[in-house]
PDB file of C-alpha atoms in Angstrom:
ATOM      1  CA  UNK A 835      -9.639  -1.135   3.199  1.00 97.00           C
ATOM      2  CA  UNK A 836      -9.062  -4.666   4.452  1.00 98.00           C
ATOM      3  CA  UNK A 837     -10.280  -5.137   8.029  1.00 98.00           C
ATOM      4  CA  UNK A 838      -9.148  -8.264   9.907  1.00 98.00           C
ATOM      5  CA  UNK A 839     -11.187  -9.630  12.830  1.00 98.00           C
ATOM      6  CA  UNK A 840     -10.050 -12.648  14.917  1.00 97.00           C
ATOM      7  CA  UNK A 841     -13.042 -14.972  14.817  1.00 97.00           C
ATOM      8  CA  UNK A 842     -14.547 -18.140  16.248  1.00 97.00           C
ATOM      9  CA  UNK A 843     -16.603 -20.908  14.619  1.00 95.00           C
ATOM     10  CA  UNK A 844     -16.454 -20.802  10.806  1.00 95.00           C
ATOM     11  CA  UNK A 845     -15.254 -17.187  10.705  1.00 95.00           C
ATOM     12  CA  UNK A 846     -18.182 -15.947   8.630  1.00 96.00           C
ATOM     13  CA  UNK A 847     -19.924 -12.605   9.243  1.00 96.00           C
ATOM     14  CA  UNK A 848     -22.149 -14.094  11.962  1.00 97.00           C
ATOM     15  CA  UNK A 849     -19.239 -15.730  13.842  1.00 98.00           C
ATOM     16  CA  UNK A 850     -18.307 -14.281  17.222  1.00 98.00           C
ATOM     17  CA  UNK A 851     -15.198 -12.167  17.725  1.00 98.00           C
ATOM     18  CA  UNK A 852     -12.510 -14.200  19.495  1.00 96.00           C
ATOM     19  CA  UNK A 853     -11.627 -12.882  22.953  1.00 90.00           C
ATOM     20  CA  UNK A 854      -7.937 -13.796  22.450  1.00 86.00           C
ATOM     21  CA  UNK A 855      -6.676 -12.702  19.051  1.00 87.00           C
ATOM     22  CA  UNK A 856      -3.600 -14.987  18.993  1.00 87.00           C
ATOM     23  CA  UNK A 857      -5.591 -18.109  19.819  1.00 89.00           C
ATOM     24  CA  UNK A 858      -8.504 -17.372  17.496  1.00 93.00           C
ATOM     25  CA  UNK A 859      -9.215 -20.282  15.159  1.00 94.00           C
ATOM     26  CA  UNK A 860      -9.670 -17.865  12.231  1.00 96.00           C
ATOM     27  CA  UNK A 861      -8.791 -14.429  10.988  1.00 97.00           C
ATOM     28  CA  UNK A 862     -11.703 -13.006   9.000  1.00 98.00           C
ATOM     29  CA  UNK A 863     -10.804 -10.291   6.505  1.00 98.00           C
ATOM     30  CA  UNK A 864     -13.525  -8.018   5.172  1.00 98.00           C
ATOM     31  CA  UNK A 865     -12.749  -5.706   2.269  1.00 98.00           C
ATOM     32  CA  UNK A 866     -14.856  -2.592   2.840  1.00 96.00           C
ATOM     33  CA  UNK A 867     -14.372  -1.343  -0.720  1.00 96.00           C
ATOM     34  CA  UNK A 868     -15.611  -4.409  -2.605  1.00 96.00           C
ATOM     35  CA  UNK A 869     -17.619  -6.154   0.131  1.00 95.00           C
ATOM     36  CA  UNK A 870     -15.748  -9.464   0.030  1.00 97.00           C
ATOM     37  CA  UNK A 871     -15.156 -11.711   3.027  1.00 97.00           C
ATOM     38  CA  UNK A 872     -12.207 -14.092   3.372  1.00 97.00           C
ATOM     39  CA  UNK A 873     -11.591 -16.539   6.201  1.00 97.00           C
ATOM     40  CA  UNK A 874      -7.973 -17.466   6.939  1.00 95.00           C
ATOM     41  CA  UNK A 875      -7.249 -20.313   9.319  1.00 92.00           C
ATOM     42  CA  UNK A 876      -4.947 -19.392  12.192  1.00 90.00           C
ATOM     43  CA  UNK A 877      -2.189 -21.938  11.864  1.00 83.00           C
ATOM     44  CA  UNK A 878       0.190 -19.879  13.983  1.00 71.00           C
ATOM     45  CA  UNK A 879       2.481 -20.787  16.833  1.00 66.00           C
ATOM     46  CA  UNK A 880      -0.409 -21.222  19.294  1.00 63.00           C
ATOM     47  CA  UNK A 881      -1.743 -23.936  16.981  1.00 58.00           C
ATOM     48  CA  UNK A 882       1.567 -25.678  16.225  1.00 65.00           C
ATOM     49  CA  UNK A 883       2.557 -23.556  13.233  1.00 69.00           C
ATOM     50  CA  UNK A 884       5.651 -21.477  12.605  1.00 79.00           C
ATOM     51  CA  UNK A 885       4.318 -17.957  12.092  1.00 86.00           C
ATOM     52  CA  UNK A 886       3.197 -15.513  14.736  1.00 88.00           C
ATOM     53  CA  UNK A 887      -0.391 -14.215  14.573  1.00 90.00           C
ATOM     54  CA  UNK A 888       0.823 -10.747  13.454  1.00 93.00           C
ATOM     55  CA  UNK A 889       2.761 -12.364  10.583  1.00 93.00           C
ATOM     56  CA  UNK A 890      -0.312 -14.341   9.507  1.00 93.00           C
ATOM     57  CA  UNK A 891      -2.507 -11.241   9.624  1.00 95.00           C
ATOM     58  CA  UNK A 892       0.051  -9.237   7.632  1.00 96.00           C
ATOM     59  CA  UNK A 893       0.092 -12.012   4.996  1.00 95.00           C
ATOM     60  CA  UNK A 894      -3.674 -11.531   4.477  1.00 96.00           C
ATOM     61  CA  UNK A 895      -3.065  -7.984   3.265  1.00 97.00           C
ATOM     62  CA  UNK A 896      -5.008  -6.503   6.179  1.00 98.00           C
ATOM     63  CA  UNK A 897      -4.775  -2.748   6.707  1.00 98.00           C
ATOM     64  CA  UNK A 898      -6.445  -2.842  10.116  1.00 98.00           C
ATOM     65  CA  UNK A 899      -6.883  -5.319  12.959  1.00 98.00           C
ATOM     66  CA  UNK A 900     -10.141  -4.989  14.893  1.00 98.00           C
ATOM     67  CA  UNK A 901     -10.213  -7.095  18.059  1.00 97.00           C
ATOM     68  CA  UNK A 902     -11.447  -7.320  21.604  1.00 95.00           C
ATOM     69  CA  UNK A 903      -8.060  -6.870  23.224  1.00 92.00           C
ATOM     70  CA  UNK A 904      -4.360  -7.651  22.816  1.00 92.00           C
ATOM     71  CA  UNK A 905      -1.076  -6.979  24.559  1.00 91.00           C
ATOM     72  CA  UNK A 906       1.301  -4.083  24.085  1.00 93.00           C
ATOM     73  CA  UNK A 907       3.973  -6.263  22.431  1.00 92.00           C
ATOM     74  CA  UNK A 908       1.485  -7.266  19.729  1.00 93.00           C
ATOM     75  CA  UNK A 909       0.460  -3.615  19.256  1.00 95.00           C
ATOM     76  CA  UNK A 910       4.110  -2.731  18.650  1.00 95.00           C
ATOM     77  CA  UNK A 911       4.560  -5.590  16.154  1.00 95.00           C
ATOM     78  CA  UNK A 912       1.491  -4.489  14.192  1.00 96.00           C
ATOM     79  CA  UNK A 913       2.738  -0.889  14.227  1.00 96.00           C
ATOM     80  CA  UNK A 914       6.060  -2.041  12.759  1.00 96.00           C
ATOM     81  CA  UNK A 915       4.065  -3.799   9.999  1.00 96.00           C
ATOM     82  CA  UNK A 916       2.008  -0.627   9.387  1.00 97.00           C
ATOM     83  CA  UNK A 917      -1.257  -2.301  10.450  1.00 97.00           C
ATOM     84  CA  UNK A 918      -3.518  -0.113  12.586  1.00 97.00           C
ATOM     85  CA  UNK A 919      -5.071  -1.771  15.633  1.00 97.00           C
ATOM     86  CA  UNK A 920      -8.443  -0.995  17.164  1.00 97.00           C
ATOM     87  CA  UNK A 921      -9.709  -2.708  20.280  1.00 96.00           C
ATOM     88  CA  UNK A 922     -12.944  -2.987  22.166  1.00 97.00           C
ATOM     89  CA  UNK A 923     -14.835  -4.932  19.475  1.00 98.00           C
ATOM     90  CA  UNK A 924     -17.517  -7.343  20.620  1.00 97.00           C
ATOM     91  CA  UNK A 925     -20.315  -9.457  19.229  1.00 98.00           C
ATOM     92  CA  UNK A 926     -20.020 -10.909  15.750  1.00 98.00           C
ATOM     93  CA  UNK A 927     -17.541 -10.176  12.973  1.00 98.00           C
ATOM     94  CA  UNK A 928     -20.236  -8.046  11.338  1.00 97.00           C
ATOM     95  CA  UNK A 929     -20.733  -6.130  14.617  1.00 98.00           C
ATOM     96  CA  UNK A 930     -16.976  -5.543  14.905  1.00 98.00           C
ATOM     97  CA  UNK A 931     -16.731  -4.165  11.358  1.00 98.00           C
ATOM     98  CA  UNK A 932     -19.707  -1.880  12.015  1.00 98.00           C
ATOM     99  CA  UNK A 933     -18.171  -0.690  15.314  1.00 98.00           C
ATOM    100  CA  UNK A 934     -14.951   0.126  13.448  1.00 98.00           C
ATOM    101  CA  UNK A 935     -16.733   1.950  10.636  1.00 97.00           C
ATOM    102  CA  UNK A 936     -18.771   3.939  13.185  1.00 98.00           C
ATOM    103  CA  UNK A 937     -15.513   4.972  14.938  1.00 97.00           C
ATOM    104  CA  UNK A 938     -16.673   3.339  18.191  1.00 98.00           C
ATOM    105  CA  UNK A 939     -13.394   1.528  18.988  1.00 98.00           C
ATOM    106  CA  UNK A 940     -10.212   2.677  20.703  1.00 96.00           C
ATOM    107  CA  UNK A 941      -7.044   2.833  18.639  1.00 96.00           C
ATOM    108  CA  UNK A 942      -4.218   0.902  20.279  1.00 96.00           C
ATOM    109  CA  UNK A 943      -0.970   2.818  19.932  1.00 94.00           C
ATOM    110  CA  UNK A 944       2.593   1.694  20.632  1.00 90.00           C
ATOM    111  CA  UNK A 945       3.724   3.162  23.925  1.00 83.00           C
ATOM    112  CA  UNK A 946       0.205   4.432  24.548  1.00 67.00           C
ATOM    113  CA  UNK A 947      -2.274   3.868  27.330  1.00 57.00           C
ATOM    114  CA  UNK A 948      -3.859   0.740  25.899  1.00 47.00           C
ATOM    115  CA  UNK A 949      -5.776  -0.397  28.928  1.00 47.00           C
ATOM    116  CA  UNK A 950      -8.940  -2.358  28.426  1.00 44.00           C
ATOM    117  CA  UNK A 951     -12.187  -2.469  30.301  1.00 41.00           C
ATOM    118  CA  UNK A 952     -15.302  -0.368  30.542  1.00 37.00           C
ATOM    119  CA  UNK A 953     -14.182   2.583  32.585  1.00 32.00           C
ATOM    120  CA  UNK A 954     -13.762   6.295  32.084  1.00 33.00           C
ATOM    121  CA  UNK A 955     -10.253   7.414  31.193  1.00 31.00           C
ATOM    122  CA  UNK A 956     -11.068  11.051  31.881  1.00 33.00           C
ATOM    123  CA  UNK A 957     -10.210  12.122  28.333  1.00 30.00           C
ATOM    124  CA  UNK A 958     -11.774  11.972  24.937  1.00 35.00           C
ATOM    125  CA  UNK A 959      -9.554   9.614  22.874  1.00 35.00           C
ATOM    126  CA  UNK A 960      -8.705  12.309  20.326  1.00 36.00           C
ATOM    127  CA  UNK A 961      -5.221  11.356  19.197  1.00 35.00           C
ATOM    128  CA  UNK A 962      -4.779  14.424  17.045  1.00 36.00           C
ATOM    129  CA  UNK A 963      -5.357  12.769  13.679  1.00 36.00           C
ATOM    130  CA  UNK A 964      -8.305  11.765  11.574  1.00 42.00           C
ATOM    131  CA  UNK A 965      -9.216   8.203  10.653  1.00 43.00           C
ATOM    132  CA  UNK A 966     -10.754   7.352   7.306  1.00 47.00           C
ATOM    133  CA  UNK A 967     -12.636   4.133   7.856  1.00 47.00           C
ATOM    134  CA  UNK A 968     -13.736   3.762   4.247  1.00 48.00           C
ATOM    135  CA  UNK A 969     -17.255   5.182   4.603  1.00 42.00           C
TER     136      UNK A 969
END
């Protein structure tokens, strides 16, 4: 599985997760099956390019986007591209991948309650389907 994390600095495993996925300088893609790490520069519209961040991420072959937060419109675009989105990641790229693999992040669903913040929703985030995170 190819996991994409918007990243700061050089985008390596010890780089911090970018707080704003569309303005991240890099998109780091970690392949959980073979253990490879690729860093793709974000040359999207926010940086003077032509593609949107979802288009760039789709071009990396990512199966999943793991990020801190993003808007509902972006969630819907990723859904249309068949890329799952998980939010709530923090720390480094390595931390974000580990949080995803440990099923510690919230799946962002189109039309769903995708609020952010550290507060109790009063329910247990079971969306009625299992997630194979490549363990």
